[in-house]
PDB file of C-alpha atoms in Angstrom:
ATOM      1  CA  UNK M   1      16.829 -31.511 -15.824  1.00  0.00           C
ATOM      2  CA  UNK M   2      20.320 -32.072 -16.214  1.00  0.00           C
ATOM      3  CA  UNK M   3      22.508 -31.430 -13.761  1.00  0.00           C
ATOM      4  CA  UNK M   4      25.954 -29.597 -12.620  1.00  0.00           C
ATOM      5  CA  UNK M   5      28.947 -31.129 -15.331  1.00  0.00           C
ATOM      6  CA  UNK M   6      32.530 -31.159 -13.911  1.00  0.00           C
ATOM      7  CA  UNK M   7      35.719 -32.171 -15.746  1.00  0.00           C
ATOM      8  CA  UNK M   8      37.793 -33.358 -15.711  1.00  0.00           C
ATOM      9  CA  UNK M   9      37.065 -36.028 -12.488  1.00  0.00           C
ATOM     10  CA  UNK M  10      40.610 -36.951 -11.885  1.00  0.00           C
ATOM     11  CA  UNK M  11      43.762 -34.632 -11.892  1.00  0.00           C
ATOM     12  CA  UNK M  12      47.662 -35.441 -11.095  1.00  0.00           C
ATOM     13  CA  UNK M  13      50.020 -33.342 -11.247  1.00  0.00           C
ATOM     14  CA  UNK M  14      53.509 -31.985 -10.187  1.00  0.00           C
ATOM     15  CA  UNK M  15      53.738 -29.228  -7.925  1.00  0.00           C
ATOM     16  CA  UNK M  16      54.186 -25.882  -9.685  1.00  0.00           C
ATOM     17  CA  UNK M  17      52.614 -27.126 -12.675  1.00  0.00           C
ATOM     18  CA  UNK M  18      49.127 -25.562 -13.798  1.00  0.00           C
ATOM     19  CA  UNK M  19      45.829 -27.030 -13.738  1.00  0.00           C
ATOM     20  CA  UNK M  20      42.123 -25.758 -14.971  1.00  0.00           C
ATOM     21  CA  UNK M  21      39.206 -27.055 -14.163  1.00  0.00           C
ATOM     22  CA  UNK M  22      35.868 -26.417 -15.815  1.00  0.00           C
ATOM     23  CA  UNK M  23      31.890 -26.225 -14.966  1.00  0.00           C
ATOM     24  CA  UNK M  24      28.697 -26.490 -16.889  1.00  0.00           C
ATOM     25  CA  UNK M  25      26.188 -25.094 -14.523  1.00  0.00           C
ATOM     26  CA  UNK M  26      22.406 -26.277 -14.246  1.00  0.00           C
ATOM     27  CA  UNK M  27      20.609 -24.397 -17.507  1.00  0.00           C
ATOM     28  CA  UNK M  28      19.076 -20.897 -16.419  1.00  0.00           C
ATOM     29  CA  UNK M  29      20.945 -20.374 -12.864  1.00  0.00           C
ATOM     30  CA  UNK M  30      22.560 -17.484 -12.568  1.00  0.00           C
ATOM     31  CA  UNK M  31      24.894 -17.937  -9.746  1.00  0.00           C
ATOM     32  CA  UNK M  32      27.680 -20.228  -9.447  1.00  0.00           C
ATOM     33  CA  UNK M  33      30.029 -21.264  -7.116  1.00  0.00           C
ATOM     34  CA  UNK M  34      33.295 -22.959  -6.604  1.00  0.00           C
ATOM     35  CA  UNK M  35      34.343 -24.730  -3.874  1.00  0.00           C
ATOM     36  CA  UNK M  36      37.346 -26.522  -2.317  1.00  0.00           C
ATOM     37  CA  UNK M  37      36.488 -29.430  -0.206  1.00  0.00           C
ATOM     38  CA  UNK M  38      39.831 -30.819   1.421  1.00  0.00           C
ATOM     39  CA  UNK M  39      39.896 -34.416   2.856  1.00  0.00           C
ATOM     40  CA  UNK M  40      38.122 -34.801   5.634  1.00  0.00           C
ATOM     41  CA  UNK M  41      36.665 -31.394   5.875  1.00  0.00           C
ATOM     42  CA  UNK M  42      33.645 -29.805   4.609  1.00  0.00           C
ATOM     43  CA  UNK M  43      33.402 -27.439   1.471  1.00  0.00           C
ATOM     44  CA  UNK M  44      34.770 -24.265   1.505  1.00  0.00           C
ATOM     45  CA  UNK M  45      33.788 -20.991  -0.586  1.00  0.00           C
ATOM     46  CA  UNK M  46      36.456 -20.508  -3.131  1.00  0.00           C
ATOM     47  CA  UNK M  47      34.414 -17.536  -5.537  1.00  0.00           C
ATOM     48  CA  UNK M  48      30.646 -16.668  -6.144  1.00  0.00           C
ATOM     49  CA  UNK M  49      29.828 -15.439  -9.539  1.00  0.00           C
ATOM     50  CA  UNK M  50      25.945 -13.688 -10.085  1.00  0.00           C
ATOM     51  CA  UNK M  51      26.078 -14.308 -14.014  1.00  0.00           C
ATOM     52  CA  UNK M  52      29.433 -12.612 -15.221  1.00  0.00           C
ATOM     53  CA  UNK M  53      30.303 -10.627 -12.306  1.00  0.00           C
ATOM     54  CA  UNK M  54      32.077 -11.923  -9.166  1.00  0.00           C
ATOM     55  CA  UNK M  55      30.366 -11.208  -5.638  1.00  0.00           C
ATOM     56  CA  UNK M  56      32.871 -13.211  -3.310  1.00  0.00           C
ATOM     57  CA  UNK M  57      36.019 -13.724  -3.760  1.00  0.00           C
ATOM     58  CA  UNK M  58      37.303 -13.445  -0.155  1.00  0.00           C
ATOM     59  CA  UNK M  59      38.934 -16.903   0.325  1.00  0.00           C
ATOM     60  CA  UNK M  60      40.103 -17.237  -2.979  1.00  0.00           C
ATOM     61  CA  UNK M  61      44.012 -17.106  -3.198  1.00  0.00           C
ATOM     62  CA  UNK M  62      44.492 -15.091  -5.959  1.00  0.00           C
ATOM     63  CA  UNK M  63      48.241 -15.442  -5.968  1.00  0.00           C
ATOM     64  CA  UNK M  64      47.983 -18.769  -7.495  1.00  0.00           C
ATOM     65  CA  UNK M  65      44.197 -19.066  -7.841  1.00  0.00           C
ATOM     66  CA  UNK M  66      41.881 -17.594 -10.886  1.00  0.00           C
ATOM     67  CA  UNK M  67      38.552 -17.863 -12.124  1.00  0.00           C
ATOM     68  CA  UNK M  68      36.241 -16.622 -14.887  1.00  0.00           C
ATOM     69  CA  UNK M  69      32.420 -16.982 -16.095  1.00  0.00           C
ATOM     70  CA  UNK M  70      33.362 -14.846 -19.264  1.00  0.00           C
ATOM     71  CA  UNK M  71      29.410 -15.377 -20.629  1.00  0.00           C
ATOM     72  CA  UNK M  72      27.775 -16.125 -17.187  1.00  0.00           C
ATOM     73  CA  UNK M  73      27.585 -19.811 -18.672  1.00  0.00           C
ATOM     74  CA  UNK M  74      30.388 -21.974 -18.200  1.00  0.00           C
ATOM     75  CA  UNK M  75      33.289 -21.491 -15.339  1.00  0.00           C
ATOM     76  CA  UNK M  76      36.944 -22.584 -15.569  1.00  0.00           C
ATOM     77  CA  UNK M  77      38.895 -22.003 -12.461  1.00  0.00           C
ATOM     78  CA  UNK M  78      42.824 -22.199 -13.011  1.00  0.00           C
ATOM     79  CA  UNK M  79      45.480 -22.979  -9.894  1.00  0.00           C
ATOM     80  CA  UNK M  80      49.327 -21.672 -11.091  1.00  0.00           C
ATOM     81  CA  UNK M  81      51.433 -22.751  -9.532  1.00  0.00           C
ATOM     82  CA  UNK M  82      50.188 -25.560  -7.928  1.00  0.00           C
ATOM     83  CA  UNK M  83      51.307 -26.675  -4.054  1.00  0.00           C
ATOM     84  CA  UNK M  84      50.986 -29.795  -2.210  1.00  0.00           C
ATOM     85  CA  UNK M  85      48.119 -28.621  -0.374  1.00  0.00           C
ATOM     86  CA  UNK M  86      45.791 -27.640  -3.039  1.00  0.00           C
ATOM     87  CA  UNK M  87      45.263 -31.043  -3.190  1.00  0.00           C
ATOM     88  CA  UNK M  88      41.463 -31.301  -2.907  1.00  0.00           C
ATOM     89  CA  UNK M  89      37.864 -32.124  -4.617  1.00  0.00           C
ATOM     90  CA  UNK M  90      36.934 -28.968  -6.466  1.00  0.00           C
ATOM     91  CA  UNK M  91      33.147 -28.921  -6.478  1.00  0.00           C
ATOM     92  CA  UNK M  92      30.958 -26.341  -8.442  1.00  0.00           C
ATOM     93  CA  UNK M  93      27.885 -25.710  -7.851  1.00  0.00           C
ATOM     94  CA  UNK M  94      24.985 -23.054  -9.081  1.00  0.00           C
ATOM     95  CA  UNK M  95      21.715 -21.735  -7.973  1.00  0.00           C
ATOM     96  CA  UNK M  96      18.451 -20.474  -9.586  1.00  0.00           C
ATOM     97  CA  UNK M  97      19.365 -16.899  -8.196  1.00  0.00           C
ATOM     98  CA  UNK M  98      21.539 -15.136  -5.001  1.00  0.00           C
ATOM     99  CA  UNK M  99      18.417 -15.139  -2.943  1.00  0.00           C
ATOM    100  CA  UNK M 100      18.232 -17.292   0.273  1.00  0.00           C
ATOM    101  CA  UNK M 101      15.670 -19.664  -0.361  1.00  0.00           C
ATOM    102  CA  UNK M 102      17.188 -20.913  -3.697  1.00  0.00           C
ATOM    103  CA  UNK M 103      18.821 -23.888  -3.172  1.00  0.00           C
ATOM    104  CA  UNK M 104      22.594 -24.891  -4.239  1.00  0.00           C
ATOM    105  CA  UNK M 105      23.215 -28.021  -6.752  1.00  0.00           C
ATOM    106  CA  UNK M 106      26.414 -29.243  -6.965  1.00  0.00           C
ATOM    107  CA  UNK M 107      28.409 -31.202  -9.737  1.00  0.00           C
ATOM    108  CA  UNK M 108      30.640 -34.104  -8.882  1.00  0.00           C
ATOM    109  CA  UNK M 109      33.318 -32.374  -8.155  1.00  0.00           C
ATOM    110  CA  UNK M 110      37.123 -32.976  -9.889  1.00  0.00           C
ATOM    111  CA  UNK M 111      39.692 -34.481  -7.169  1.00  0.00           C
ATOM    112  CA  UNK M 112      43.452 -33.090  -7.621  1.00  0.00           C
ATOM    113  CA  UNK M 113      46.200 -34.619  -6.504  1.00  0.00           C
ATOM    114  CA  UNK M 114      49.054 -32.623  -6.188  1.00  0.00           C
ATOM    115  CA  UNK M 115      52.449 -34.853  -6.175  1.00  0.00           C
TER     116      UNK M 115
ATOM    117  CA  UNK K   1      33.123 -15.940  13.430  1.00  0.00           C
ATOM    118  CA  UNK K   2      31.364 -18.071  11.129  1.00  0.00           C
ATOM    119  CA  UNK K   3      31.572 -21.803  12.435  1.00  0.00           C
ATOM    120  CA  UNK K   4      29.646 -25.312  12.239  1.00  0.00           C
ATOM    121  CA  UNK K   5      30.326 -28.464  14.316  1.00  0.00           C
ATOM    122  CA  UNK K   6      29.426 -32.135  14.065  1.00  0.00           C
ATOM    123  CA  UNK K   7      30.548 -35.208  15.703  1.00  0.00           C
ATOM    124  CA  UNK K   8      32.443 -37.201  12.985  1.00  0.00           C
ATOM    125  CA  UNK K   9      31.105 -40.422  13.175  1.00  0.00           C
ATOM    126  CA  UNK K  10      27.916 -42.430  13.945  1.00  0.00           C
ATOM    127  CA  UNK K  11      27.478 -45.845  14.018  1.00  0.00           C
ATOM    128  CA  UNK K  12      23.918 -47.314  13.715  1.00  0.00           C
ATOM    129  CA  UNK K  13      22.153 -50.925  12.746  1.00  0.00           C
ATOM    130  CA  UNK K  14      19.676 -50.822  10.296  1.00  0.00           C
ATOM    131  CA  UNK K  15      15.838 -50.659  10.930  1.00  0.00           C
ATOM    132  CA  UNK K  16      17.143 -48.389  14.171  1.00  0.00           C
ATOM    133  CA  UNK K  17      16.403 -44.389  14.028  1.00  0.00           C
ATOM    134  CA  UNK K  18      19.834 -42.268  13.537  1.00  0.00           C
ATOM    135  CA  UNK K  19      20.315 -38.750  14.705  1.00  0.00           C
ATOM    136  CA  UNK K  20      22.937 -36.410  13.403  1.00  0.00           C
ATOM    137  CA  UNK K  21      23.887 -33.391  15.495  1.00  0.00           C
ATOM    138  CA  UNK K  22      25.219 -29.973  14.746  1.00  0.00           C
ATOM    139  CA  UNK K  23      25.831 -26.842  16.476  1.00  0.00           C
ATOM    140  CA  UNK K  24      26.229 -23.209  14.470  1.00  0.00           C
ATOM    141  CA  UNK K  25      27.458 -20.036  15.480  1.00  0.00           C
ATOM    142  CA  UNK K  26      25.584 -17.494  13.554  1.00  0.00           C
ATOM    143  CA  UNK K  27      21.967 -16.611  15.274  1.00  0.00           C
ATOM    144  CA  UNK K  28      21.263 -14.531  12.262  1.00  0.00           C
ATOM    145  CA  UNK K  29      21.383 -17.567   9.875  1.00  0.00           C
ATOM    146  CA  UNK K  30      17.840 -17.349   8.237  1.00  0.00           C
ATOM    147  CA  UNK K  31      18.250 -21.159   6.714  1.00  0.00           C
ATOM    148  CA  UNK K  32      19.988 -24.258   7.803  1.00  0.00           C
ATOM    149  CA  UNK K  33      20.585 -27.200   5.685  1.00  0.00           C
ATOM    150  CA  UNK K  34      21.745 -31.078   5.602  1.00  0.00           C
ATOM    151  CA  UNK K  35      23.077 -32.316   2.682  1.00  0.00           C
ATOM    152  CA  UNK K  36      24.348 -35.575   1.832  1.00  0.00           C
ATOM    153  CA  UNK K  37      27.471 -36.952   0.017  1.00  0.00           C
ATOM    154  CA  UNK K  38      28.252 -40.226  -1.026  1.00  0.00           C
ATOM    155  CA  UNK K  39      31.360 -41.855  -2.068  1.00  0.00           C
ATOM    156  CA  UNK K  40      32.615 -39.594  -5.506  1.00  0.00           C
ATOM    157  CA  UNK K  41      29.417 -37.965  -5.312  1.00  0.00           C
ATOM    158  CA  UNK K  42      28.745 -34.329  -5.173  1.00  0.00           C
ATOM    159  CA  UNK K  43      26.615 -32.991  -1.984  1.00  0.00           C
ATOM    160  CA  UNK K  44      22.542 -33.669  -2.073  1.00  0.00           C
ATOM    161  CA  UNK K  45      20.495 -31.131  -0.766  1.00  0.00           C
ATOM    162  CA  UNK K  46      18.407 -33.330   2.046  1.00  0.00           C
ATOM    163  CA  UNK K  47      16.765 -30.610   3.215  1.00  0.00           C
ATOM    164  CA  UNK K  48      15.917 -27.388   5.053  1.00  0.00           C
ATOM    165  CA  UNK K  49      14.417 -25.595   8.020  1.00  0.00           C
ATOM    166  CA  UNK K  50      13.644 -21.496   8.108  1.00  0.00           C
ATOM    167  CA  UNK K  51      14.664 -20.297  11.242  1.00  0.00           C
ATOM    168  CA  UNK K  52      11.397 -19.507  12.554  1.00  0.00           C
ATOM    169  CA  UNK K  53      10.812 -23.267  12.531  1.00  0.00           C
ATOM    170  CA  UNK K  54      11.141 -25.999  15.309  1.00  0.00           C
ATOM    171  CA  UNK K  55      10.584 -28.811  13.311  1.00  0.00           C
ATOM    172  CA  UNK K  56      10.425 -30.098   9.898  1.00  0.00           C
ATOM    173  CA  UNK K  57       9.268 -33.389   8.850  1.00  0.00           C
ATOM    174  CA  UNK K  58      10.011 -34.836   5.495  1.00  0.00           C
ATOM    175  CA  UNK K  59       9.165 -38.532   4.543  1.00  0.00           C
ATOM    176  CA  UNK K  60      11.667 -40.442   7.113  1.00  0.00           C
ATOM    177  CA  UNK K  61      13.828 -37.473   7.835  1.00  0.00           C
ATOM    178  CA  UNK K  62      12.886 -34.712  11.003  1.00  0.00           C
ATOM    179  CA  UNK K  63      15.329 -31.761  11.234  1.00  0.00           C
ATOM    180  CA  UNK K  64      14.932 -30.347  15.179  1.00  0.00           C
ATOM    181  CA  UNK K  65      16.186 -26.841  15.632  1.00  0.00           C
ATOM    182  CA  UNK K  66      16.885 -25.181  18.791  1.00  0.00           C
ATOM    183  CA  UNK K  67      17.417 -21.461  18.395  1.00  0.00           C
ATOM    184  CA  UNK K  68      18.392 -21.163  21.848  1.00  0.00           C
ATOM    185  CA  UNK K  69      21.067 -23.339  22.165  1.00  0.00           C
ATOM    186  CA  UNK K  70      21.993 -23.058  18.012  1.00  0.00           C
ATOM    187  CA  UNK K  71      21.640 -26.433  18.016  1.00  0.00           C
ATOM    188  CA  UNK K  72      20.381 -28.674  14.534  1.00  0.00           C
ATOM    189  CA  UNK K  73      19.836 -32.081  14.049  1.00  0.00           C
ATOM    190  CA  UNK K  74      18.766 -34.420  11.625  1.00  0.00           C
ATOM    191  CA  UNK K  75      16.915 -37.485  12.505  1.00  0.00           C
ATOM    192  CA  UNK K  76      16.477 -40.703   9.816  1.00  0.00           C
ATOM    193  CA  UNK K  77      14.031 -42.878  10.939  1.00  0.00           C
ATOM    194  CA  UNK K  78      13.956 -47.020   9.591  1.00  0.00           C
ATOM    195  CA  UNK K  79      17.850 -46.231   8.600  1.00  0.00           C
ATOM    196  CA  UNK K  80      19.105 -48.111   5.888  1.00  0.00           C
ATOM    197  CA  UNK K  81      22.069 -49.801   4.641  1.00  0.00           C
ATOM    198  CA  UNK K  82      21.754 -46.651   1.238  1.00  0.00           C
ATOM    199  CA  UNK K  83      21.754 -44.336   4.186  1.00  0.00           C
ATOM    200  CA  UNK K  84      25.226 -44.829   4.019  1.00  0.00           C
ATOM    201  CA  UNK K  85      27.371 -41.341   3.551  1.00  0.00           C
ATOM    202  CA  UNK K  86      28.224 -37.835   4.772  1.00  0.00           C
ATOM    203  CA  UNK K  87      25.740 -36.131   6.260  1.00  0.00           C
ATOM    204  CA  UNK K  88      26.855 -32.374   6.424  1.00  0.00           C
ATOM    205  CA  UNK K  89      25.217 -29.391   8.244  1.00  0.00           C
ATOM    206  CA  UNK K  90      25.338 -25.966   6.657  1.00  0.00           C
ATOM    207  CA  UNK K  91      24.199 -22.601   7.963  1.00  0.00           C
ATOM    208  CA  UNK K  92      24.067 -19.153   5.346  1.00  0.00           C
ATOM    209  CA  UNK K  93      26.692 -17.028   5.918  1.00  0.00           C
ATOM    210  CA  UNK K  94      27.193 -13.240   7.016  1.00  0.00           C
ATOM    211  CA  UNK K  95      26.669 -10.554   4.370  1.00  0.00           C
ATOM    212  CA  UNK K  96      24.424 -12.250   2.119  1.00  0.00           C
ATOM    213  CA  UNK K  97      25.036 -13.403  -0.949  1.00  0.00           C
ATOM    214  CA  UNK K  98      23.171 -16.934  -0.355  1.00  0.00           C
ATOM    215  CA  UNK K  99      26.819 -18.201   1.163  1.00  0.00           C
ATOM    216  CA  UNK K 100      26.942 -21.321   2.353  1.00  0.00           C
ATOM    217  CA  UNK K 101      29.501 -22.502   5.609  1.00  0.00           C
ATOM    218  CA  UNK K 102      29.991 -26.400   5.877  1.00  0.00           C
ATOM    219  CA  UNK K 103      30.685 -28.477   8.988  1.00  0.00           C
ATOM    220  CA  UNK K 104      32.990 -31.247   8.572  1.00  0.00           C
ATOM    221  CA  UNK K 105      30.671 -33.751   7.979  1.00  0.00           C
ATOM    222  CA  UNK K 106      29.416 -36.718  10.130  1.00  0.00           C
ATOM    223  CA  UNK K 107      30.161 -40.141   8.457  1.00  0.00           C
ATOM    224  CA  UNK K 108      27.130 -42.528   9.010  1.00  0.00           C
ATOM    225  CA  UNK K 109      28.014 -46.611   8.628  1.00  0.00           C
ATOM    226  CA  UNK K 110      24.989 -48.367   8.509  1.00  0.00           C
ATOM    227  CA  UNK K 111      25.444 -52.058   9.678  1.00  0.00           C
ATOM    228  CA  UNK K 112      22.989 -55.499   9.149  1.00  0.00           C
TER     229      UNK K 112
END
């Protein structure tokens, strides 16, 4: 099966400038994920979608930070305005269902670089 | 809170065993998991252990748990030099919603 698509895989840009990422998740799952992963550190929950509809958004700063899965398909997650330490690897990732024996796939992941 | 340690680095020559450690906060995590990253990778599920396990063996890979202590580790037997990466421990969060919380990652370098 194919599995979680990312673009873009590189991104540099100014600070205060915009930037989206996007996410193909793995055909059929129903919940997807977003996660920053800052150097060094491990991933961190960003948002949890469970097909259209958001279930955890906690850590997401929604000052500058946004996401949608407008058709519980695809995910874009936008950052406006952008600050020096949103620098990161943006990973996505998606499971079969919410349920705690269904494992999480993750993409590649898009690294930002925030000048 | 929610937290997950690991030592950051572990140095091992290959053919020898290599054991990964990690301690979690939340007794009520029901599954625990190592995944793997490699360089501009995404993470690789490794594998799991339910929490009313002590052991789980998986080809050359043996995850230990102690409940007691909240202590995980991850064992790779005949390591190899493709053994190289990340190796990060991750427990379910409070509250549902299949939530994963990440230690920082141990970085294994696997030498001739």
């Amino acid at each position: 099966e194919a599995g979680v698509a990312q673009s873009p895989r590189y991104k540099i840009i100014e600070k205060r400038q915009s930037v989206a990422f996007w996410c193909n998740p793995i055909s059929g799952h129903a919940t997807l994920y977003w996660y920053q992963q800052i150097l060094g550190q491990g991933p961190k929950l960003l948002i949890q979608f469970q097909n259209n509809g958001v279930v955890d958004d906690s850590q997401l700063p929604k000052d500058r930070f946004s996401a949608e899965r407008l058709k519980g398909v695809d995910s874009t997650l936008k950052i406006q305005p952008a600050k020096l330490e949103d620098s990161a690897v943006y990973l996505c990732a998606s499971s079969l269902e919410l349920s705690y024996n269904s494992p999480l796939h993750f993409g590649n992941g898009t690294r930002l670089t925030v000048t | 809170g929610e937290d997950v340690e690991q030592s950051l680095f572990l140095s091992v020559r290959e053919g020898d065993s290599s054991v990964i450690n990690c301690t979690y906060t939340d007794s009520s995590s029901t599954y625990l998991y190592w995944y793997k990253q490699e360089p501009g990778a995404g993470l690789q599920l490794l594998t799991y252990i339910f929490s009313n396990m002590d052991m789980k063996q998986d080809q050359r890979l043996t995850v230990l748990l102690n409940k007691k202590d909240k202590h995980l580790s991850l064992r790779i037997a005949d390591t190899q030099t493709g053994d190289s990466a990340i190796y990060f421990c991750a427990q379910r969060g409070s509250g549902g919603y299949n939530k994963l919380i990440f230690g920082a990652g141990t970085r294994l370098a696997v030498h001739p």
